mmCIF file of C-alpha atoms in Angstrom:
data_model
loop_
_atom_site.group_PDB
_atom_site.id
_atom_site.type_symbol
_atom_site.label_atom_id
_atom_site.label_comp_id
_atom_site.label_asym_id
_atom_site.label_seq_id
_atom_site.Cartn_x
_atom_site.Cartn_y
_atom_site.Cartn_z
ATOM 1 C CA MET A 955 112.926 81.820 62.589
ATOM 2 C CA ASP A 956 115.017 82.548 65.651
ATOM 3 C CA ARG A 957 114.993 80.135 68.553
ATOM 4 C CA TRP A 958 115.761 80.438 72.215
ATOM 5 C CA SER A 959 118.604 78.275 73.474
ATOM 6 C CA CYS A 960 119.374 76.592 76.748
ATOM 7 C CA SER A 961 122.036 74.204 78.010
ATOM 8 C CA ASP A 962 120.194 71.311 76.374
ATOM 9 C CA GLY A 963 120.038 73.012 72.980
ATOM 10 C CA PRO A 964 117.416 75.067 71.134
ATOM 11 C CA MET A 965 113.930 75.228 72.639
ATOM 12 C CA GLU A 966 110.631 75.320 70.843
ATOM 13 C CA TRP A 967 108.551 78.471 71.157
ATOM 14 C CA THR A 968 105.696 76.181 72.102
ATOM 15 C CA ASP A 969 107.751 75.014 75.105
ATOM 16 C CA LEU A 970 108.493 78.586 76.158
ATOM 17 C CA TYR A 971 104.936 79.860 75.719
ATOM 18 C CA LYS A 972 101.549 78.298 76.382
ATOM 19 C CA HIS A 973 100.076 79.563 73.127
ATOM 20 C CA VAL A 974 101.966 80.592 69.965
ATOM 21 C CA ILE A 975 100.320 82.465 67.095
ATOM 22 C CA GLY A 976 101.854 83.062 63.690
ATOM 23 C CA VAL A 977 100.559 85.787 61.340
ATOM 24 C CA VAL A 978 101.327 85.498 57.618
ATOM 25 C CA HIS A 979 101.747 88.906 55.934
ATOM 26 C CA THR A 980 103.344 88.124 52.551
ATOM 27 C CA ASN A 981 102.194 85.753 49.833
ATOM 28 C CA TYR A 982 105.631 84.367 49.011
ATOM 29 C CA GLN A 983 104.097 81.961 46.516
ATOM 30 C CA VAL A 984 103.495 84.976 44.244
ATOM 31 C CA TYR A 985 106.526 86.938 45.456
ATOM 32 C CA LEU A 986 108.953 84.177 44.451
ATOM 33 C CA GLU A 987 107.382 83.832 41.003
ATOM 34 C CA GLU A 988 108.461 87.374 40.171
ATOM 35 C CA LEU A 989 112.128 87.173 41.172
ATOM 36 C CA GLY A 990 113.430 86.054 37.756
ATOM 37 C CA TYR A 991 115.243 82.827 38.598
ATOM 38 C CA ALA A 992 117.921 81.096 36.553
ATOM 39 C CA GLY A 993 119.216 77.540 36.768
ATOM 40 C CA ILE A 994 117.520 74.842 38.782
ATOM 41 C CA MET A 995 115.381 77.307 40.763
ATOM 42 C CA SER A 996 113.794 78.503 37.513
ATOM 43 C CA SER A 997 111.672 75.353 37.652
ATOM 44 C CA PRO A 998 108.311 76.279 39.248
ATOM 45 C CA THR A 999 107.861 72.683 40.405
ATOM 46 C CA ILE A 1000 111.156 72.615 42.345
ATOM 47 C CA ARG A 1001 110.685 76.127 43.684
ATOM 48 C CA GLN A 1002 107.134 75.552 44.875
ATOM 49 C CA SER A 1003 108.032 72.189 46.407
ATOM 50 C CA LEU A 1004 110.842 73.692 48.485
ATOM 51 C CA PHE A 1005 108.778 76.697 49.493
ATOM 52 C CA SER A 1006 105.627 74.820 50.491
ATOM 53 C CA THR A 1007 107.532 72.084 52.345
ATOM 54 C CA PHE A 1008 109.687 74.392 54.458
ATOM 55 C CA THR A 1009 106.879 76.892 55.108
ATOM 56 C CA SER A 1010 104.509 74.180 56.290
ATOM 57 C CA MET A 1011 107.283 72.640 58.383
ATOM 58 C CA VAL A 1012 108.059 75.929 60.160
ATOM 59 C CA CYS A 1013 104.386 76.692 60.863
ATOM 60 C CA SER A 1014 103.802 73.189 62.208
ATOM 61 C CA ALA A 1015 106.942 73.269 64.355
ATOM 62 C CA TYR A 1016 106.502 76.679 65.954
ATOM 63 C CA CYS A 1017 102.812 77.667 65.936
ATOM 64 C CA ASP A 1018 99.590 76.521 67.551
ATOM 65 C CA VAL A 1019 97.559 78.786 65.263
ATOM 66 C CA THR A 1020 98.584 80.279 61.912
ATOM 67 C CA ILE A 1021 96.555 83.348 60.946
ATOM 68 C CA LYS A 1022 96.350 84.169 57.244
ATOM 69 C CA LEU A 1023 95.064 87.656 56.480
ATOM 70 C CA SER A 1024 93.207 86.269 53.458
ATOM 71 C CA SER A 1025 92.774 83.054 51.502
ATOM 72 C CA ALA A 1026 95.712 83.927 49.218
ATOM 73 C CA GLY A 1027 98.745 81.655 49.115
ATOM 74 C CA ILE A 1028 99.234 78.040 50.101
ATOM 75 C CA SER A 1029 97.311 76.169 52.784
ATOM 76 C CA LEU A 1030 99.179 76.042 56.085
ATOM 77 C CA PRO A 1031 98.965 73.840 59.192
ATOM 78 C CA ASN A 1032 96.358 74.941 61.745
ATOM 79 C CA GLU A 1033 95.400 77.973 59.676
ATOM 80 C CA VAL A 1034 92.527 80.389 60.162
ATOM 81 C CA GLN A 1035 91.702 83.222 57.769
ATOM 82 C CA TYR A 1036 91.082 86.592 59.396
ATOM 83 C CA ASN A 1037 91.988 90.171 58.613
ATOM 84 C CA VAL A 1038 93.559 91.138 61.934
ATOM 85 C CA HIS A 1039 94.986 94.472 60.766
ATOM 86 C CA GLY A 1040 93.626 97.933 61.459
ATOM 87 C CA VAL A 1041 94.267 101.527 60.434
ATOM 88 C CA ARG A 1042 95.550 104.358 62.619
ATOM 89 C CA GLN A 1043 93.189 107.230 63.442
ATOM 90 C CA GLU A 1044 95.327 109.753 61.566
ATOM 91 C CA PHE A 1045 94.238 108.223 58.243
ATOM 92 C CA PHE A 1046 90.559 108.763 59.071
ATOM 93 C CA ASP A 1047 91.421 112.328 60.107
ATOM 94 C CA MET A 1048 93.029 112.940 56.719
ATOM 95 C CA ALA A 1049 89.749 112.049 55.000
ATOM 96 C CA LYS A 1050 87.887 114.603 57.085
ATOM 97 C CA ARG A 1051 90.467 117.317 56.358
ATOM 98 C CA SER A 1052 90.261 116.556 52.649
ATOM 99 C CA SER A 1053 86.489 116.976 52.589
ATOM 100 C CA VAL A 1054 86.090 119.980 54.919
ATOM 101 C CA GLY A 1055 87.398 123.383 53.873
ATOM 102 C CA LYS A 1056 89.147 122.026 50.794
ATOM 103 C CA LYS A 1057 88.078 121.575 47.208
ATOM 104 C CA ARG A 1058 87.250 117.983 46.373
ATOM 105 C CA TRP A 1059 88.326 116.580 43.048
ATOM 106 C CA LEU A 1060 85.174 116.314 40.963
ATOM 107 C CA PRO A 1061 84.381 113.807 38.207
ATOM 108 C CA PHE A 1062 86.516 114.303 35.102
ATOM 109 C CA GLN A 1063 88.697 116.993 36.709
ATOM 110 C CA GLU A 1064 91.918 116.478 34.818
ATOM 111 C CA THR A 1065 94.848 117.660 36.920
ATOM 112 C CA ASN A 1066 96.079 118.247 40.412
ATOM 113 C CA GLU A 1067 97.550 121.758 40.498
ATOM 114 C CA SER A 1068 100.605 120.790 42.559
ATOM 115 C CA THR A 1069 101.744 117.582 40.823
ATOM 116 C CA GLY A 1070 99.687 117.173 37.668
ATOM 117 C CA SER A 1071 98.205 113.893 38.882
ATOM 118 C CA LEU A 1072 95.203 112.677 40.824
ATOM 119 C CA VAL A 1073 96.488 109.102 40.937
ATOM 120 C CA TYR A 1074 99.265 107.664 43.080
ATOM 121 C CA PHE A 1075 101.003 104.441 44.038
ATOM 122 C CA ILE A 1076 103.141 103.773 47.114
ATOM 123 C CA GLY A 1077 105.236 100.687 47.823
ATOM 124 C CA LYS A 1078 108.699 99.461 48.710
ATOM 125 C CA ALA A 1079 111.021 99.709 45.711
ATOM 126 C CA VAL A 1080 111.345 96.001 44.979
ATOM 127 C CA LYS A 1081 109.939 94.717 41.713
ATOM 128 C CA PRO A 1082 107.567 92.065 43.125
ATOM 129 C CA LYS A 1083 105.718 94.725 45.167
ATOM 130 C CA GLY A 1084 103.551 95.795 42.239
ATOM 131 C CA TRP A 1085 105.982 98.001 40.309
ATOM 132 C CA VAL A 1086 106.437 95.744 37.286
ATOM 133 C CA GLN A 1087 102.707 95.089 36.974
ATOM 134 C CA LEU A 1088 101.910 98.803 37.209
ATOM 135 C CA LEU A 1089 104.439 99.781 34.550
ATOM 136 C CA ASN A 1090 103.196 97.054 32.222
ATOM 137 C CA LEU A 1091 99.591 98.173 32.680
ATOM 138 C CA LEU A 1092 100.372 101.848 32.086
ATOM 139 C CA GLU A 1093 102.126 100.910 28.866
ATOM 140 C CA THR A 1094 98.865 99.445 27.541
ATOM 141 C CA LEU A 1095 96.709 102.564 28.061
ATOM 142 C CA PRO A 1096 95.202 104.059 24.884
ATOM 143 C CA ASP A 1097 97.289 106.816 23.286
ATOM 144 C CA THR A 1098 94.448 109.311 23.631
ATOM 145 C CA GLU A 1099 94.304 108.806 27.398
ATOM 146 C CA VAL A 1100 98.070 109.093 27.723
ATOM 147 C CA ARG A 1101 98.081 112.397 25.832
ATOM 148 C CA SER A 1102 95.192 113.757 27.917
ATOM 149 C CA GLY A 1103 97.317 113.507 31.078
ATOM 150 C CA ARG A 1104 94.343 112.289 33.146
ATOM 151 C CA PHE A 1105 95.977 108.959 33.898
ATOM 152 C CA ARG A 1106 99.345 110.232 35.083
ATOM 153 C CA VAL A 1107 100.595 108.476 38.204
ATOM 154 C CA ASP A 1108 102.866 109.719 40.998
ATOM 155 C CA ALA A 1109 104.678 106.697 42.454
ATOM 156 C CA PHE A 1110 106.507 106.689 45.798
ATOM 157 C CA GLY A 1111 109.017 104.100 46.949
ATOM 158 C CA SER A 1112 112.524 103.513 48.235
ATOM 159 C CA GLY A 1113 114.369 100.221 48.482
ATOM 160 C CA PRO A 1114 117.111 97.927 47.206
ATOM 161 C CA GLU A 1115 115.849 97.917 43.597
ATOM 162 C CA GLU A 1116 115.110 101.629 43.416
ATOM 163 C CA GLU A 1117 117.681 102.388 40.709
ATOM 164 C CA GLU A 1118 116.601 99.487 38.512
ATOM 165 C CA ILE A 1119 112.946 100.483 38.822
ATOM 166 C CA ALA A 1120 113.830 104.110 38.034
ATOM 167 C CA GLU A 1121 115.463 102.947 34.790
ATOM 168 C CA MET A 1122 112.317 101.001 33.906
ATOM 169 C CA VAL A 1123 110.230 104.112 34.622
ATOM 170 C CA GLN A 1124 112.474 106.184 32.370
ATOM 171 C CA GLN A 1125 112.065 103.683 29.536
ATOM 172 C CA LEU A 1126 108.278 103.736 29.978
ATOM 173 C CA ASN A 1127 108.150 107.535 29.989
ATOM 174 C CA GLN A 1128 110.098 107.712 26.727
ATOM 175 C CA LYS A 1129 107.342 105.690 25.088
ATOM 176 C CA ARG A 1130 104.325 107.017 27.023
ATOM 177 C CA GLU A 1131 104.921 110.772 27.381
ATOM 178 C CA GLY A 1132 105.935 110.903 31.050
ATOM 179 C CA ILE A 1133 102.970 108.949 32.339
ATOM 180 C CA LEU A 1134 104.635 108.116 35.682
ATOM 181 C CA GLN A 1135 106.761 110.191 38.027
ATOM 182 C CA MET A 1136 108.800 108.297 40.619
ATOM 183 C CA PHE A 1137 109.629 109.859 43.980
ATOM 184 C CA PRO A 1138 111.444 108.585 47.092
ATOM 185 C CA GLY A 1139 109.328 106.761 49.639
ATOM 186 C CA ARG A 1140 107.237 108.759 52.100
ATOM 187 C CA ASN A 1141 105.123 107.955 55.122
ATOM 188 C CA HIS A 1142 101.622 107.242 53.838
ATOM 189 C CA ALA A 1143 100.254 109.422 56.645
ATOM 190 C CA ASP A 1144 102.125 112.437 55.230
ATOM 191 C CA LYS A 1145 99.780 115.330 54.405
ATOM 192 C CA HIS A 1146 101.206 115.264 50.886
ATOM 193 C CA PHE A 1147 98.859 112.388 50.061
ATOM 194 C CA GLU A 1148 95.729 114.393 50.875
ATOM 195 C CA GLN A 1149 95.862 115.873 47.374
ATOM 196 C CA TYR A 1150 95.286 112.563 45.565
ATOM 197 C CA LYS A 1151 91.956 111.079 44.636
ATOM 198 C CA VAL A 1152 92.842 107.507 43.560
ATOM 199 C CA LEU A 1153 95.311 104.870 44.744
ATOM 200 C CA VAL A 1154 96.266 102.322 42.106
ATOM 201 C CA ASN A 1155 97.748 99.113 43.494
ATOM 202 C CA ALA A 1156 98.557 96.209 41.176
ATOM 203 C CA SER A 1157 100.477 94.193 43.778
ATOM 204 C CA THR A 1158 99.285 90.709 44.732
ATOM 205 C CA THR A 1159 102.252 89.687 46.902
ATOM 206 C CA GLU A 1160 100.614 90.720 50.179
ATOM 207 C CA MET A 1161 98.160 88.544 52.028
ATOM 208 C CA LEU A 1162 96.228 91.774 52.540
ATOM 209 C CA CYS A 1163 97.638 95.184 51.618
ATOM 210 C CA THR A 1164 97.627 97.672 54.500
ATOM 211 C CA VAL A 1165 98.334 100.543 52.079
ATOM 212 C CA THR A 1166 94.968 99.846 50.444
ATOM 213 C CA ALA A 1167 93.228 99.891 53.826
ATOM 214 C CA GLU A 1168 94.911 103.198 54.669
ATOM 215 C CA ALA A 1169 93.879 104.732 51.331
ATOM 216 C CA LEU A 1170 90.260 103.704 51.930
ATOM 217 C CA ALA A 1171 90.410 105.260 55.404
ATOM 218 C CA MET A 1172 91.703 108.462 53.751
ATOM 219 C CA GLY A 1173 88.568 108.590 51.611
ATOM 220 C CA LYS A 1174 90.251 107.556 48.358
ATOM 221 C CA HIS A 1175 88.976 105.349 45.590
ATOM 222 C CA VAL A 1176 91.261 102.375 44.982
ATOM 223 C CA VAL A 1177 92.048 100.466 41.786
ATOM 224 C CA LEU A 1178 92.918 96.861 42.597
ATOM 225 C CA ALA A 1179 93.620 93.531 40.938
ATOM 226 C CA GLU A 1180 91.037 90.771 41.206
ATOM 227 C CA ASP A 1181 92.818 88.549 43.716
ATOM 228 C CA PRO A 1182 92.041 86.674 46.952
ATOM 229 C CA SER A 1183 94.249 89.154 48.822
ATOM 230 C CA ASN A 1184 91.735 91.907 47.974
ATOM 231 C CA ALA A 1185 88.585 89.935 48.836
ATOM 232 C CA TYR A 1186 88.089 91.763 52.154
ATOM 233 C CA PHE A 1187 88.016 95.121 50.394
ATOM 234 C CA LYS A 1188 85.688 93.855 47.662
ATOM 235 C CA ALA A 1189 83.220 92.486 50.198
ATOM 236 C CA ASN A 1190 83.159 95.506 52.501
ATOM 237 C CA PHE A 1191 83.923 98.569 50.350
ATOM 238 C CA PRO A 1192 82.348 97.900 46.928
ATOM 239 C CA GLU A 1193 81.602 101.560 46.213
ATOM 240 C CA ARG A 1194 85.234 102.620 46.728
ATOM 241 C CA CYS A 1195 86.976 99.692 44.990
ATOM 242 C CA HIS A 1196 87.440 99.350 41.233
ATOM 243 C CA PHE A 1197 88.754 95.977 40.113
ATOM 244 C CA PHE A 1198 90.607 94.762 37.052
ATOM 245 C CA ASN A 1199 91.995 91.499 35.734
ATOM 246 C CA LEU A 1200 95.798 91.439 35.570
ATOM 247 C CA GLN A 1201 95.558 89.419 32.355
ATOM 248 C CA ASP A 1202 93.208 91.945 30.718
ATOM 249 C CA PRO A 1203 94.812 95.414 30.329
ATOM 250 C CA SER A 1204 91.577 96.893 28.993
ATOM 251 C CA SER A 1205 89.903 96.111 32.329
ATOM 252 C CA PHE A 1206 92.609 98.187 34.066
ATOM 253 C CA HIS A 1207 91.805 101.094 31.776
ATOM 254 C CA ARG A 1208 88.097 100.809 32.603
ATOM 255 C CA ALA A 1209 88.699 100.498 36.361
ATOM 256 C CA LEU A 1210 90.996 103.538 36.470
ATOM 257 C CA GLN A 1211 88.599 105.577 34.359
ATOM 258 C CA ASP A 1212 85.694 104.606 36.603
ATOM 259 C CA ALA A 1213 87.610 105.619 39.741
ATOM 260 C CA LEU A 1214 88.524 108.995 38.264
ATOM 261 C CA GLU A 1215 84.896 109.661 37.373
ATOM 262 C CA LYS A 1216 83.849 109.403 41.024
ATOM 263 C CA GLU A 1217 83.793 112.310 43.425
ATOM 264 C CA GLY A 1218 86.307 112.295 46.246
ATOM 265 C CA PRO A 1219 88.047 112.099 48.613
ATOM 266 C CA LEU A 1220 85.056 111.542 50.861
ATOM 267 C CA PRO A 1221 85.104 110.113 54.402
ATOM 268 C CA LEU A 1222 83.749 106.617 54.901
ATOM 269 C CA SER A 1223 80.548 106.009 56.811
ATOM 270 C CA SER A 1224 80.883 105.325 60.536
ATOM 271 C CA ALA A 1225 80.142 101.640 59.955
ATOM 272 C CA ALA A 1226 82.793 101.362 57.247
ATOM 273 C CA GLU A 1227 85.341 103.182 59.401
ATOM 274 C CA ALA A 1228 84.663 100.741 62.215
ATOM 275 C CA LEU A 1229 85.609 97.810 59.965
ATOM 276 C CA LEU A 1230 89.051 99.332 59.411
ATOM 277 C CA SER A 1231 89.647 100.422 63.015
ATOM 278 C CA TRP A 1232 92.172 98.778 65.314
ATOM 279 C CA ASP A 1233 89.422 98.154 67.884
ATOM 280 C CA ALA A 1234 87.607 95.912 65.408
ATOM 281 C CA ALA A 1235 90.889 94.345 64.265
ATOM 282 C CA LEU A 1236 91.777 93.389 67.839
ATOM 283 C CA GLU A 1237 88.387 91.735 68.314
ATOM 284 C CA ARG A 1238 89.015 89.707 65.162
ATOM 285 C CA PHE A 1239 92.491 88.865 66.447
ATOM 286 C CA TYR A 1240 91.126 87.566 69.750
ATOM 287 C CA ASP A 1241 88.714 85.323 67.864
ATOM 288 C CA ALA A 1242 91.328 84.136 65.356
ATOM 289 C CA SER A 1243 93.844 83.377 68.111
ATOM 290 C CA GLN A 1244 91.723 80.674 69.673
ATOM 291 C CA VAL A 1245 92.667 77.097 68.896
ATOM 292 C CA HIS A 1246 90.125 76.264 66.214
ATOM 293 C CA VAL A 1247 91.797 72.960 65.431
ATOM 294 C CA LEU A 1248 92.975 70.454 67.990
ATOM 295 C CA SER A 1249 95.207 67.440 67.643
ATOM 296 C CA GLY A 1250 93.012 64.562 68.654
ATOM 297 C CA ARG A 1251 93.258 64.149 72.401
ATOM 298 C CA LEU A 1252 96.142 66.583 72.636
ATOM 299 C CA GLU A 1253 95.495 70.096 73.891
ATOM 300 C CA ARG A 1254 97.702 71.807 71.291
ATOM 301 C CA PRO A 1255 98.448 71.112 67.616
ATOM 302 C CA SER A 1256 102.133 71.708 68.361
ATOM 303 C CA GLU A 1257 102.159 68.577 70.559
ATOM 304 C CA ALA A 1258 101.394 66.258 67.634
ATOM 305 C CA ARG A 1259 104.062 63.814 66.438
ATOM 306 C CA GLY A 1260 104.337 65.518 63.057
ATOM 307 C CA ALA A 1261 104.942 68.908 64.696
ATOM 308 C CA LYS A 1262 107.740 67.472 66.836
ATOM 309 C CA ILE A 1263 109.407 65.955 63.762
ATOM 310 C CA ALA A 1264 109.088 69.290 61.941
ATOM 311 C CA PHE A 1265 110.853 71.097 64.788
ATOM 312 C CA GLU A 1266 113.704 68.587 64.898
ATOM 313 C CA ILE A 1267 114.381 68.834 61.165
ATOM 314 C CA HIS A 1268 114.152 72.634 60.963
ATOM 315 C CA SER A 1269 116.236 73.125 64.093
ATOM 316 C CA ARG A 1270 118.978 70.798 62.899
ATOM 317 C CA PHE A 1271 119.104 72.371 59.443
ATOM 318 C CA GLN A 1272 119.995 75.657 61.144
ATOM 319 C CA THR A 1273 122.320 74.389 63.874
ATOM 320 C CA ASP A 1274 124.021 71.392 62.223
ATOM 321 C CA THR A 1275 124.183 72.525 58.597
ATOM 322 C CA PRO A 1276 124.375 76.361 58.679
ATOM 323 C CA ALA A 1277 126.216 76.649 55.351
ATOM 324 C CA PHE A 1278 123.691 74.492 53.531
ATOM 325 C CA SER A 1279 120.826 76.334 55.217
ATOM 326 C CA LYS A 1280 122.215 79.710 54.097
ATOM 327 C CA LEU A 1281 122.768 78.394 50.574
ATOM 328 C CA LEU A 1282 119.205 77.105 50.382
ATOM 329 C CA LYS A 1283 117.771 80.391 51.671
ATOM 330 C CA SER A 1284 119.815 82.460 49.205
ATOM 331 C CA ALA A 1285 118.770 80.244 46.302
ATOM 332 C CA THR A 1286 115.112 80.490 47.297
ATOM 333 C CA LEU A 1287 115.228 84.313 47.527
ATOM 334 C CA ASN A 1288 117.390 84.553 44.364
ATOM 335 C CA GLN A 1289 120.113 86.386 46.270
ATOM 336 C CA GLU A 1290 123.724 86.540 45.118
ATOM 337 C CA MET A 1291 126.269 85.051 47.498
ATOM 338 C CA GLU A 1292 129.759 83.622 47.396
ATOM 339 C CA PHE A 1293 129.378 79.903 46.814
ATOM 340 C CA LYS A 1294 131.207 77.723 49.314
ATOM 341 C CA ALA A 1295 130.425 74.071 48.978
ATOM 342 C CA PRO A 1296 129.414 72.780 52.433
ATOM 343 C CA TRP A 1297 131.531 69.621 52.098
ATOM 344 C CA ALA A 1298 131.917 69.193 55.843
ATOM 345 C CA GLU A 1299 128.142 69.120 56.193
ATOM 346 C CA LEU A 1300 127.420 66.574 53.477
ATOM 347 C CA GLY A 1301 126.847 63.641 55.811
ATOM 348 C CA THR A 1302 124.492 65.535 58.098
ATOM 349 C CA THR A 1303 122.760 67.182 55.144
ATOM 350 C CA SER A 1304 122.078 63.790 53.555
ATOM 351 C CA GLU A 1305 120.660 62.534 56.835
ATOM 352 C CA LEU A 1306 118.387 65.554 57.207
ATOM 353 C CA MET A 1307 117.227 65.371 53.594
ATOM 354 C CA GLU A 1308 116.252 61.764 54.244
ATOM 355 C CA LYS A 1309 114.313 62.895 57.324
ATOM 356 C CA LEU A 1310 112.731 65.629 55.220
ATOM 357 C CA ARG A 1311 111.543 63.065 52.700
ATOM 358 C CA GLY A 1312 110.056 61.130 55.599
ATOM 359 C CA TYR A 1313 108.336 64.270 56.882
ATOM 360 C CA MET A 1314 106.786 64.903 53.467
ATOM 361 C CA SER A 1315 105.248 61.433 53.546
ATOM 362 C CA LEU A 1316 103.648 61.814 56.978
ATOM 363 C CA GLU A 1317 99.951 61.113 57.074
ATOM 364 C CA GLN A 1318 97.665 63.880 58.285
ATOM 365 C CA LYS A 1319 95.376 61.641 60.319
ATOM 366 C CA ARG A 1320 98.010 59.406 61.877
ATOM 367 C CA ASP A 1321 100.878 61.820 62.481
ATOM 368 C CA PHE A 1322 99.086 65.114 63.021
ATOM 369 C CA ASP A 1323 95.642 63.795 64.006
ATOM 370 C CA VAL A 1324 94.130 67.213 63.401
ATOM 371 C CA VAL A 1325 90.385 67.539 63.858
ATOM 372 C CA ALA A 1326 88.136 70.575 64.090
ATOM 373 C CA SER A 1327 87.541 71.646 67.674
ATOM 374 C CA SER A 1328 83.778 71.325 67.151
ATOM 375 C CA ASP A 1329 84.262 67.671 66.215
ATOM 376 C CA ARG A 1330 86.351 66.799 69.237
ATOM 377 C CA VAL A 1331 84.666 64.474 71.708
ATOM 378 C CA GLU A 1332 85.534 65.247 75.314
ATOM 379 C CA ASP A 1333 86.109 62.106 77.390
ATOM 380 C CA THR A 1334 84.148 63.425 80.395
ATOM 381 C CA VAL A 1335 81.927 60.390 81.035
ATOM 382 C CA LYS A 1336 83.169 56.822 80.945
#
């Protein structure tokens, strides 16, 4: 996180602004699991400890409210769970164009004349964003379905791991008769996507996937993993969502088959569209942004003793030990970098690690004193 600076040093966002809201978009708990670590960071216990400690510390130090788009991921200080995202009008318009004056793909219709597929996937070309899971699932499809061509997938994505993913796709296609075609990334609002009937999305690294919301707005059926990040879609769009268990490949086969047997694309009802609109999302955001938890007699959670300690430690890690901070970040994200031992920072690093151990032992009631706002007793009458 960046910080503003003044002559007295870095300032807290909560000093600069009267109310600070953080919105969590990525479930890094899952994302980090899929990066393929070696060495000490290959230990899930060490990795999760570092991740949860520093994430909680940053949220406590810089935010009065932390909005999670779903219940996925770790618990965070002062969190509320709301889907505060919406979908642009152009996606709803695409659904109407697809259903008026154009042939809809009927149940069991086998091919799309232009690409040979009724199914698509779109995502940034990094392996944790659902690519590995999708390829593994496609490899498990029955031979008869592969040969029929009904389950072919057009996949769109560009990114830093594009070449590596393309090699994985090539290896899959050699075994599974060209079941997936990979194309460079495109804007999801591109008219090209009007021709597809089903979005398949195996990713669970998002707190809530906006691509899925856009596909629903476009009138598609969606094939999704059973996961807390997809709970909003399951609760509100049961007729358009087809779920599978990531640990049960046969359930993926059934979900994809079920989606292809439906008629579509078809526009959502007015009530369903409203749930995905930005107007409704903003109303949810206004509600989520209120301080639902208060720190005892303090007006803001960021004023609590524990929050102040969190800011001091995080700030000093960045300003006083930049080499160690960069090394820790690179190790956490499994990024290659030239190793330069931060010998000059050892003394300060040891001091901060000791403070970090102290922070981890803080008591919720004594040092954060967080209570629900409904439980707070106002001292109006003495």
